[in-house]
Short mmCIF file of C-alpha atoms in Angstrom, two decimals:
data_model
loop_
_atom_site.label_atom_id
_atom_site.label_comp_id
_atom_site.label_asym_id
_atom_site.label_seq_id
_atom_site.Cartn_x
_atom_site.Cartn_y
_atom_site.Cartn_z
CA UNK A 1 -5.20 27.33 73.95
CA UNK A 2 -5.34 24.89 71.16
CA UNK A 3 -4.20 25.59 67.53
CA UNK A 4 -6.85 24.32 64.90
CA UNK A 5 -5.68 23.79 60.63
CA UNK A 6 -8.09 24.67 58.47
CA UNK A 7 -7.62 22.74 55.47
CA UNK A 8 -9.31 22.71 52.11
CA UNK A 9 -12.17 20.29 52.17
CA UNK A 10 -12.50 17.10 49.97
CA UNK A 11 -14.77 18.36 46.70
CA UNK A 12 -15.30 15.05 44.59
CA UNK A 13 -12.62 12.68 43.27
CA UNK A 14 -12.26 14.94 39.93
CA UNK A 15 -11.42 17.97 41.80
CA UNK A 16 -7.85 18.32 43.09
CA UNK A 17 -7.62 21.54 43.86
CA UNK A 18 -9.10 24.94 44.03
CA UNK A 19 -8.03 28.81 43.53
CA UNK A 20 -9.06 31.00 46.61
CA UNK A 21 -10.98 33.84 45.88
CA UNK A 22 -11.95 35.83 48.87
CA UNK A 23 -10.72 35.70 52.45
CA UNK A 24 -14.47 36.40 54.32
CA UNK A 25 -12.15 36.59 57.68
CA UNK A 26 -9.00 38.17 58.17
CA UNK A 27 -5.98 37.51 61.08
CA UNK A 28 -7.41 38.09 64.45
CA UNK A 29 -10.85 37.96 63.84
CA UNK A 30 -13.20 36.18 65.49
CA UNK A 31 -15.32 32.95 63.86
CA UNK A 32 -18.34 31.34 65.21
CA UNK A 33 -18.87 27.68 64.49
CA UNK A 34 -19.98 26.89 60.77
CA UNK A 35 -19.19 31.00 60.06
CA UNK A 36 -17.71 30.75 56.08
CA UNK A 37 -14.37 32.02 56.49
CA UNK A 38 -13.07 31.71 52.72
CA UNK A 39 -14.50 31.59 49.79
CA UNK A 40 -12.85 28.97 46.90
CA UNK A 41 -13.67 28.44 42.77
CA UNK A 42 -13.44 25.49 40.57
CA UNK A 43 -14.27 25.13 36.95
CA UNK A 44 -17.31 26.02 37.54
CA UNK A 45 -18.79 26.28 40.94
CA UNK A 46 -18.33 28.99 43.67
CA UNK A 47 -18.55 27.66 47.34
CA UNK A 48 -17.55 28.52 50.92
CA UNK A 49 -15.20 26.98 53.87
CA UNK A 50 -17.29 26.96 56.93
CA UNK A 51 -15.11 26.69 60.38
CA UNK A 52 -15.53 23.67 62.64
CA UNK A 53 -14.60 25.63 65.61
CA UNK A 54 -14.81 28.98 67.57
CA UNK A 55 -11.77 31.17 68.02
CA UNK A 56 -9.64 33.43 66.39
CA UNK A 57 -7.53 33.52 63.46
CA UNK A 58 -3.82 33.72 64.13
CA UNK A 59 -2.66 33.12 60.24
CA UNK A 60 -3.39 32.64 56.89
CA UNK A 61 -1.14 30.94 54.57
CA UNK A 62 -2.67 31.47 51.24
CA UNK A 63 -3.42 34.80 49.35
CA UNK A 64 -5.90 34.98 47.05
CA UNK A 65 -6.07 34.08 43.85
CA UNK A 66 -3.20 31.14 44.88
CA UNK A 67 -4.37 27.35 43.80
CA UNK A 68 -4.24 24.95 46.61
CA UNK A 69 -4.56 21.02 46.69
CA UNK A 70 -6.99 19.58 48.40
CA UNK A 71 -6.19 18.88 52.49
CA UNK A 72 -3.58 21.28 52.52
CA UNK A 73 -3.73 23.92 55.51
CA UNK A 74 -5.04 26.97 54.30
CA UNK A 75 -5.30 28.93 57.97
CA UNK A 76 -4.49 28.84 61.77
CA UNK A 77 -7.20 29.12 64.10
CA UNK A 78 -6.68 29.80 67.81
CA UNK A 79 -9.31 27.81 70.04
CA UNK A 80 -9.85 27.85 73.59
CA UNK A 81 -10.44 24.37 73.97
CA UNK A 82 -7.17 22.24 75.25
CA UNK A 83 -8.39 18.89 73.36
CA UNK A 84 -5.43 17.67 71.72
CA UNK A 85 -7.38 15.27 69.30
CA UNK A 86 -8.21 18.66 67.81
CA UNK A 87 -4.97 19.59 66.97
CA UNK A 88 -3.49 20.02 63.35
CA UNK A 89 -5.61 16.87 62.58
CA UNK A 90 -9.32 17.69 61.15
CA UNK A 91 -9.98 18.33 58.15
CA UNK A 92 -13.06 21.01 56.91
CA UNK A 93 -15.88 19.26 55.32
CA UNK A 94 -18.61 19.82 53.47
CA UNK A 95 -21.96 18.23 53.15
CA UNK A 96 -22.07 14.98 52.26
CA UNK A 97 -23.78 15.96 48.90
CA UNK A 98 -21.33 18.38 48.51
CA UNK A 99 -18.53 15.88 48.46
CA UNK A 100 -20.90 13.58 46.28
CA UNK A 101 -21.54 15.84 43.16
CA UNK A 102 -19.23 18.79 43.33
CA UNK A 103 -17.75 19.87 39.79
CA UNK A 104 -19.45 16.92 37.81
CA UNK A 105 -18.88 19.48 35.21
CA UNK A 106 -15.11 19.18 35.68
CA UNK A 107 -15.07 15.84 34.56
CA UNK A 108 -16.66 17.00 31.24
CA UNK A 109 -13.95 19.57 30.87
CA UNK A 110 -11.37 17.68 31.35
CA UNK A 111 -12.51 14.41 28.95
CA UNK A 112 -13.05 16.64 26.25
CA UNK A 113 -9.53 19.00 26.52
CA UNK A 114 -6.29 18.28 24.75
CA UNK A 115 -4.37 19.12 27.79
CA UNK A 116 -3.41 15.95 30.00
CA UNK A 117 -3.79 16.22 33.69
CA UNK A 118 0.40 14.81 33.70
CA UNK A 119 2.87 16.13 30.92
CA UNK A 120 5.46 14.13 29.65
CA UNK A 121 8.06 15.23 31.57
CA UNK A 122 5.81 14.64 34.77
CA UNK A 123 4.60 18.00 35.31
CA UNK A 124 0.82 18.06 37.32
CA UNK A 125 -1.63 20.86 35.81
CA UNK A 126 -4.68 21.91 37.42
CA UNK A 127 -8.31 21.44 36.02
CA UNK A 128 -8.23 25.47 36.32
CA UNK A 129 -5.06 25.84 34.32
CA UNK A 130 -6.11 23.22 31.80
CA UNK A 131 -9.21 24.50 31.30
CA UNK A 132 -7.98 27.99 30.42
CA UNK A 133 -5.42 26.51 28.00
CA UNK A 134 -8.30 24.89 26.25
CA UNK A 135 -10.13 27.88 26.33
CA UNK A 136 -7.42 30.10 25.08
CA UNK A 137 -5.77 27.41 22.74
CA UNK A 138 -2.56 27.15 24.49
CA UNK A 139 -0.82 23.77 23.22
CA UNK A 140 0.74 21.13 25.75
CA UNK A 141 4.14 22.30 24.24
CA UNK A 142 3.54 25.76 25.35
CA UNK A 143 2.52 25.01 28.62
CA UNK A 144 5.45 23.07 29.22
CA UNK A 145 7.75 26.05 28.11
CA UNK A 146 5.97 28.30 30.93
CA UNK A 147 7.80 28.94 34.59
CA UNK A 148 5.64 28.08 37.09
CA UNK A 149 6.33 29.97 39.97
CA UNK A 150 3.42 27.50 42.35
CA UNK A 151 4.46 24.57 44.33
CA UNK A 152 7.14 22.71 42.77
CA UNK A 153 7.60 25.02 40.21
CA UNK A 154 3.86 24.30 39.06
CA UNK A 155 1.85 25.98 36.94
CA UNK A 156 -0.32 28.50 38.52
CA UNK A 157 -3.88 30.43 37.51
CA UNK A 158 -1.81 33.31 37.51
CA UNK A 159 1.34 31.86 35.40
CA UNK A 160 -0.93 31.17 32.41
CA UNK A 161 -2.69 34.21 32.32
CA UNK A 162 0.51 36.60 32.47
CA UNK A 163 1.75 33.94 29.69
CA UNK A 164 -0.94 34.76 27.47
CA UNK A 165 -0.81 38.55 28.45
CA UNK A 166 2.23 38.41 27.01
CA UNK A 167 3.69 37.59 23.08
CA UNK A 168 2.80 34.17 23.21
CA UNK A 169 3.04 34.25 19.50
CA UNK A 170 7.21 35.22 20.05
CA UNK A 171 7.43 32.03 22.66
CA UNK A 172 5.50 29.32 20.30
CA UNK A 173 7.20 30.32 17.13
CA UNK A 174 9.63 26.84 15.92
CA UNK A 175 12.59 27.65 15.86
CA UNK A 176 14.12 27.88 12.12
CA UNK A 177 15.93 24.57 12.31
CA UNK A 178 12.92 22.93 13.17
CA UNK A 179 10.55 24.51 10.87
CA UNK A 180 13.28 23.62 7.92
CA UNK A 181 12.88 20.20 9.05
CA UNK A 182 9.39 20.23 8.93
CA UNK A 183 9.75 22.02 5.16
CA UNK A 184 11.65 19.11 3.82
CA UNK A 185 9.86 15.92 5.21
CA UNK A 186 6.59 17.03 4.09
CA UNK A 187 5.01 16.43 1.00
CA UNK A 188 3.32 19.44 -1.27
CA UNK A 189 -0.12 20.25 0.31
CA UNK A 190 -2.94 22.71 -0.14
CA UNK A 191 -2.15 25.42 1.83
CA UNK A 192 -4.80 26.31 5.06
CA UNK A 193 -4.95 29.66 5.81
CA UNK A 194 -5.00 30.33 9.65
CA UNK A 195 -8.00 31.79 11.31
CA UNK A 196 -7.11 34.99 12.43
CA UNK A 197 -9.32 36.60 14.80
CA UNK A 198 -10.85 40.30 13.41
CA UNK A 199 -9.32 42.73 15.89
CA UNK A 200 -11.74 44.85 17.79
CA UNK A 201 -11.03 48.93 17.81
CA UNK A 202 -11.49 50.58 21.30
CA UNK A 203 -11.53 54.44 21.10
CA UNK A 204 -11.23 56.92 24.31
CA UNK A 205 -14.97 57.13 24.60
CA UNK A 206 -15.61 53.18 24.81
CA UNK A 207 -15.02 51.09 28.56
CA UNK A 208 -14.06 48.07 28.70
CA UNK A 209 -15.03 45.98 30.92
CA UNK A 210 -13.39 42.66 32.13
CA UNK A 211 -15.91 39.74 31.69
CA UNK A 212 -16.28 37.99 35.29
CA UNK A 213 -15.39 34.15 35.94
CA UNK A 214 -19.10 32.71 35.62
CA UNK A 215 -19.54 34.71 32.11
CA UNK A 216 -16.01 33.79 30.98
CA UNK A 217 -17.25 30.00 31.99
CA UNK A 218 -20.59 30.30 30.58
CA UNK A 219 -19.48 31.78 27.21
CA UNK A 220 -17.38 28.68 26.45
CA UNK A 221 -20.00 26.33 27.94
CA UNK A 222 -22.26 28.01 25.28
CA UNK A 223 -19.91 27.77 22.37
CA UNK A 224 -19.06 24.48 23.22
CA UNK A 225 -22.25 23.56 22.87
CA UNK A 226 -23.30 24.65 19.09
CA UNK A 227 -20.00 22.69 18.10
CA UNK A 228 -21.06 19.78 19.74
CA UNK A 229 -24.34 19.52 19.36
CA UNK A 230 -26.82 19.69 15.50
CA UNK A 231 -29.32 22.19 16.96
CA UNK A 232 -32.43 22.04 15.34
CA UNK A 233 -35.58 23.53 17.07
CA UNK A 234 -39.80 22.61 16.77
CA UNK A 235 -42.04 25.30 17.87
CA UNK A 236 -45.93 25.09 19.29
CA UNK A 237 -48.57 27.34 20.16
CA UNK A 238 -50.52 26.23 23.25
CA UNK A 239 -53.58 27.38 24.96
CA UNK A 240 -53.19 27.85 28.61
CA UNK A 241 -56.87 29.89 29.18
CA UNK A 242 -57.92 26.82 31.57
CA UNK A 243 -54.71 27.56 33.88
CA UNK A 244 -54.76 30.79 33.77
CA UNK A 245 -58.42 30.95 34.46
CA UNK A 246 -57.31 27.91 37.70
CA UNK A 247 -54.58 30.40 39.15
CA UNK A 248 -56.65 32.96 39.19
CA UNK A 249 -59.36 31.19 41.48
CA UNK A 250 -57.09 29.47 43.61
CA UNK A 251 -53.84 31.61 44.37
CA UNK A 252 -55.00 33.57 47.43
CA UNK A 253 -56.54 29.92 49.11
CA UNK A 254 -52.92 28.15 48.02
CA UNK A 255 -50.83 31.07 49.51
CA UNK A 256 -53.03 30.54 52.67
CA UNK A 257 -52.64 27.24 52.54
CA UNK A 258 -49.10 26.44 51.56
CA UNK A 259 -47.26 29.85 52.45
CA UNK A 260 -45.93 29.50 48.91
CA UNK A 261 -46.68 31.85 46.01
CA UNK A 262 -47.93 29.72 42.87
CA UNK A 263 -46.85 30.56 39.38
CA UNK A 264 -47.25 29.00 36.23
CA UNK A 265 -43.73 27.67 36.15
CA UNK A 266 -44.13 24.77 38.51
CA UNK A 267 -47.42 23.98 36.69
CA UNK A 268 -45.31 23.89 33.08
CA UNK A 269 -42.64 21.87 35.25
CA UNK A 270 -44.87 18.81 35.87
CA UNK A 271 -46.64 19.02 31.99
CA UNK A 272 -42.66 18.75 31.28
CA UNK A 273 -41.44 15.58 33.97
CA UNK A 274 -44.75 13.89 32.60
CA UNK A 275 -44.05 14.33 28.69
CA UNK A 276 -40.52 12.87 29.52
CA UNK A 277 -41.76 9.93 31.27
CA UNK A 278 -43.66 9.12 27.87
CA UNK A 279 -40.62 9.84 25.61
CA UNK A 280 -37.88 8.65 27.64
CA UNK A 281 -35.50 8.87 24.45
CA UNK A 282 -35.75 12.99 25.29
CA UNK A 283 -33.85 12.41 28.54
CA UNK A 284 -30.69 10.98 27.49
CA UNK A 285 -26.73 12.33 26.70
CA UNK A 286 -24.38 11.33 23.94
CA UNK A 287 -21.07 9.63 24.79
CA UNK A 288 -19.23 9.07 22.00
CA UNK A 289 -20.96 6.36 20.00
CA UNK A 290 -23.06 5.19 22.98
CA UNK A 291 -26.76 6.82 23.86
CA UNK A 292 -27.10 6.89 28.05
CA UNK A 293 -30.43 7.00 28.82
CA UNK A 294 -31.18 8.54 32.28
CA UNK A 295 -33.64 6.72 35.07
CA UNK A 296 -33.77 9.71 37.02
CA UNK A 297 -35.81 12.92 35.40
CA UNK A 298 -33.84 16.22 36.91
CA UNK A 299 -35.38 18.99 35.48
CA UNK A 300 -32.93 22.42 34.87
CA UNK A 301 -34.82 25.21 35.60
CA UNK A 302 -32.99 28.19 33.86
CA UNK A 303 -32.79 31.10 36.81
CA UNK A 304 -31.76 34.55 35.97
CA UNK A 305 -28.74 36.31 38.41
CA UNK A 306 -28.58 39.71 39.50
CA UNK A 307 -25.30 40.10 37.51
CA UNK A 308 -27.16 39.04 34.45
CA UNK A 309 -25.84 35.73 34.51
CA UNK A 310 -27.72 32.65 34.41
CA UNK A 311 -27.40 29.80 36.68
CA UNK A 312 -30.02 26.10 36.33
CA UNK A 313 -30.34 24.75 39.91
CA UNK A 314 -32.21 21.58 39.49
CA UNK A 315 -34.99 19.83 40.51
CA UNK A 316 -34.31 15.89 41.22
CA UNK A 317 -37.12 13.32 40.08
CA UNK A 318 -39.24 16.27 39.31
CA UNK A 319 -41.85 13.18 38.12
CA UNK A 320 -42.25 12.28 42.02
CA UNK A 321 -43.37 15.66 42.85
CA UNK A 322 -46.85 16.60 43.02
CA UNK A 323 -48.14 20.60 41.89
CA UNK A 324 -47.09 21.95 45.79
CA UNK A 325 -44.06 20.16 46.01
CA UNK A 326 -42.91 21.23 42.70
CA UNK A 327 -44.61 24.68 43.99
CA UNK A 328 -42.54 24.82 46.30
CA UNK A 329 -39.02 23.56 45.00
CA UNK A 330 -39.09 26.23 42.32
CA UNK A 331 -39.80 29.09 44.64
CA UNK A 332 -36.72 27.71 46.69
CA UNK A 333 -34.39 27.15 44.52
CA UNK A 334 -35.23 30.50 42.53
CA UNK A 335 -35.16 32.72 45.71
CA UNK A 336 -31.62 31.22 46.21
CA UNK A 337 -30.31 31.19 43.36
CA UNK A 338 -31.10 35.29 43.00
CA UNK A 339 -29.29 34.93 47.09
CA UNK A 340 -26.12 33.48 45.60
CA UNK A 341 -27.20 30.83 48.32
CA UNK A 342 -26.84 27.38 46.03
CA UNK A 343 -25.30 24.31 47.08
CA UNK A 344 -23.01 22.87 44.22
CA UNK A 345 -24.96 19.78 44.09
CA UNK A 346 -28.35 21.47 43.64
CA UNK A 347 -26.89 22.92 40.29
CA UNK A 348 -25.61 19.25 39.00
CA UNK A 349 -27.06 16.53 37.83
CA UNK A 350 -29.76 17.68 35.24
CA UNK A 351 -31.00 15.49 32.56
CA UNK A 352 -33.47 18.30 31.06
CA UNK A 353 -33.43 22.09 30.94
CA UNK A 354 -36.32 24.15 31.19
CA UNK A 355 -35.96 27.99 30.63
CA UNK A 356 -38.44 30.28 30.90
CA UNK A 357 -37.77 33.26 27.86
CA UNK A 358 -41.47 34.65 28.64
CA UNK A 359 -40.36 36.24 31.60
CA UNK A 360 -38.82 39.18 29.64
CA UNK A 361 -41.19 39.61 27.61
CA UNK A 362 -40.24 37.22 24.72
CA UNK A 363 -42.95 35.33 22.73
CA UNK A 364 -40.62 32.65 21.92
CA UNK A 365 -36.65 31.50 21.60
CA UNK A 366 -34.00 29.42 20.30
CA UNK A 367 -32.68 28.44 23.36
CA UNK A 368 -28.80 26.40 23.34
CA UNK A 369 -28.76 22.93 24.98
CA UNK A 370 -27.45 22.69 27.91
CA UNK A 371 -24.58 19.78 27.35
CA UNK A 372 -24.15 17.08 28.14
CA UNK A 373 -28.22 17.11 27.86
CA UNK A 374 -29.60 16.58 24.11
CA UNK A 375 -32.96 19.14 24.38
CA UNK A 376 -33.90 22.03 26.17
CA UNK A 377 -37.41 23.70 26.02
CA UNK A 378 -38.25 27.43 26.20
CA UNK A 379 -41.40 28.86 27.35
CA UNK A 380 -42.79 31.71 25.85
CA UNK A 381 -44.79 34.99 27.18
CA UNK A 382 -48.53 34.31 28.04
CA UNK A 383 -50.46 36.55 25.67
CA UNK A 384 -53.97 37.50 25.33
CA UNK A 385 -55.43 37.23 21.45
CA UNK A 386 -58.26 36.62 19.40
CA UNK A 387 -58.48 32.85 18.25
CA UNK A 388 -60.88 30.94 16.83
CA UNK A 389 -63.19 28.63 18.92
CA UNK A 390 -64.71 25.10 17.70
CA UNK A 391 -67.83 24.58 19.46
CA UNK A 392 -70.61 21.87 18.23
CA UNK A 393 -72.99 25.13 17.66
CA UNK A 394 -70.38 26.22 15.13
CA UNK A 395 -66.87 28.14 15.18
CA UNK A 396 -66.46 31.33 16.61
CA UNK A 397 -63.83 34.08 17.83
CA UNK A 398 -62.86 34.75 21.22
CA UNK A 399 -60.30 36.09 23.34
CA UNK A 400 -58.28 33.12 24.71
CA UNK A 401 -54.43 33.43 26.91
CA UNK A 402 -51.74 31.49 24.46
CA UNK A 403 -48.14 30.87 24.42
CA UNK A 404 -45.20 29.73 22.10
CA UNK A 405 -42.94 26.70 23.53
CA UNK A 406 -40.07 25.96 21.91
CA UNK A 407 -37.83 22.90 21.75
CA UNK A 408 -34.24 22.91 20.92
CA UNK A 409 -32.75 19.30 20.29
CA UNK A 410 -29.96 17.61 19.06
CA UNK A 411 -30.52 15.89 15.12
CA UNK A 412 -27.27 13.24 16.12
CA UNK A 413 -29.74 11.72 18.44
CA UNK A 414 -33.29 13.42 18.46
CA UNK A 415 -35.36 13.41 14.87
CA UNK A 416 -38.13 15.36 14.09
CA UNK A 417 -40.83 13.28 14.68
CA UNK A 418 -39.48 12.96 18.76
CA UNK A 419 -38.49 16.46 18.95
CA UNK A 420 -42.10 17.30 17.77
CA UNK A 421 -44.43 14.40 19.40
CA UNK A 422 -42.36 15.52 22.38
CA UNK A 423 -43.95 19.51 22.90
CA UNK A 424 -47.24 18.24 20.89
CA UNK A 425 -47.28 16.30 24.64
CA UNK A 426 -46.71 19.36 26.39
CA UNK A 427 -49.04 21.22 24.86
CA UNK A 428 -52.01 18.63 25.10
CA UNK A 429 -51.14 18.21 28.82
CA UNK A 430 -51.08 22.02 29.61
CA UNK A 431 -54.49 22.60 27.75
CA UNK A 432 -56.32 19.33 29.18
CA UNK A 433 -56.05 21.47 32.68
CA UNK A 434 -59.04 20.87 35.03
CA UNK A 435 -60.27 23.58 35.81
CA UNK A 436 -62.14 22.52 39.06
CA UNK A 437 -58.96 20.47 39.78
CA UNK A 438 -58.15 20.17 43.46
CA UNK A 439 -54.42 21.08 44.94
#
């Protein structure tokens, strides 16, 4: 027998540690090789711990919920195989792309928070913990005031939220010396009244109901967002008749052909990676006072969950793919996104979002950029309606399949006339379809 640590896998250079959310396995069961035994959370990503051996589990030293560093020994596994070079000295890892591009939001987080990753007084607090006392607007001089009952008396998930459970307002108070001090050294200003958050009335026939990590995550991404960013958005109807009439004549021979299912999204995909390629100042972020504009075109792709979330895997250098390899990267990265089944690096990295409001029904949107992008376009439902025909016999009215795009962009970088020529692009592309075009 052989005893085998499981510890918790390198995830980037941002990401130090991670909070354990679910134990998949429990003491003396069984794992296969590569079986996910535990599942772990950062900021923002969800991922397994896959077992490098077969045997059984003999102990596990973290509960859930408990933030570990990264390499520490998280379980005991019990092999049959005598090799000592396996003993107490491998470390779990993850795919190389994993460990690549895991958490590159993390990095954004933490840039943009008030809370340093080091206090003063030398006290280490997690990307988790800091990014909940930016989210909750708990000060550096409140977190220091906190007990942490973690690892050398750190800071834990848990330790923040019972804080803020609690009357935080009685803990951050100044004390009346110090507020006296603070009366007398200041000069006479106008007074700013506080913002004080309307309170919301629950009666016995209301639920409430506890918003999950991914919505709490996405809500502040969202915010975040419309304070950052001057949204201003350009809209443009498009006729798509040639496409639809296309897909309609060649669906059954593709799905023959390809095994793949084509819709009209990988079709609006490449109009999209094409119109970007001819206004490369559309695929660029904001950092600060500098503009980085992006080589690579990764197109978001906006994918709805079965928790009514929203997750945007991406598709990298959509430009290189051709209609059935884009084809078939959106029908794979949509069936697993619905699975739960994305890798953490297949939902970084996007320099463009794409999101696809049509789908319920919507003729058009207002989508919110997607940071640290600068535009994000929204595709409208394909509708059938009477429209006006220019022929050289004369003008006449006919029944034609149209759609709204929208584009949402960011006046600190994009102007009108880009934001505009941009989707006028689209739209010519989309309606200059081939009908007769091969696949």
């Amino acid at each position: 027998m052989a005893k085998f640590e499981v510890k918790l896998p390198k995830m980037g250079e941002s990401v130090a540690e991670a909070t354990i959310t679910s134990w998949l396995k429990q003491v003396g069961d069984s794992v296969e090789l590569d079986e996910a035994i535990v599942e772990i959370a950062t900021d923002k990503v969800d991922s397994e711990v896959p077992s490098e051996v077969e045997g059984t589990i003999t102990e596990i030293l973290f509960d859930v919920d408990a933030v570990v560093k990264v390499g520490e020994t998280i379980a005991i596994i019990e092999t049959l195989s005598d090799d000592s070079n396996e003993e107490s000295s491998k470390t779990v890892e993850v795919a190389e792309s994993v460990i690549e591009e895991i958490e590159e939001e993390v990095d954004k987080i933490i840039e943009t928070t008030t809370i340093s990753k080091v206090s003063n007084s030398g006290k280490f607090y997690s990307p988790l913990v800091r990014n909940i006392a930016e989210t909750e607007g708990v000060t550096m001089d409140e977190l220091e005031a906190i007990v942490g009952t973690g690892k050398d008396n750190r800071v834990t998930k848990n330790d923040i939220l019972a804080y803020l459970e609690s009357d935080r307002n009685v803990a951050s108070k100044p004390k009346p010396e110090a507020k006296k001090e603070l009366v007398e050294n200041q000069t006479p200003k106008i007074e700013k009244k506080e913002v004080v958050k309307t309170p919301v009335s629950v009666n016995g026939n209301d639920e409430i109901i506890e918003m999950s990590r991914m919505g709490k995550l996405i809500a502040h991404h969202m915010v975040e967002s419309v304070q950052t960013s001057a949204h201003v958005q350009s809209f443009i109807e498009v006729d798509v008749t040639n496409i639809v009439n296309w897909r309609n004549k060649i669906k059954e021979q593709f799905f023959a052909r390809e095994g793949e299912k084509i819709t009209f999204t990988p079709i609006f995909m490449q109009a999209v990676a094409k119109a970007i390629k001819d206004f490369p100042m559309i695929n660029i972020s904001v950092d600060g006072d500098k503009i980085i504009k992006r080589k690579a075109i990764n197109l978001g792709m906006a994918a709805s969950l079965n928790d009514g979330n929203l997750i945007v895997p991406v598709i990298k250098n959509a430009d290189q793919l051709n209609l059935v390899g884009m084809t078939k990267a959106v029908n794979d990265l949509a069936n697993r996104a619905r699975k739960g089944q994305l890798k953490p690096d297949e939902i970084q990295g996007g320099t463009y979002t794409v999101t696809n409001v049509g789908s319920f029904g919507s003729v058009f949107g207002t989508p919110i950029i997607n940071q640290p992008q600068v535009a994000i376009l929204a595709l409208g439902a394909v509708r059938k309606v009477p429209a006006v025909i220019e022929t050289p016999e004369g003008d006449f009215i006919g029944i034609r399949h149209k759609m709204f795009i929208s584009h949402s962009y960011d006046h600190r970088v994009v102007n009108g006339a880009l934001g505009g020529m941009f989707i006028k692009a689209v739209k010519e592309s989309l309606e200059a379809w081939n009908v007769n075009a091969e696949f």
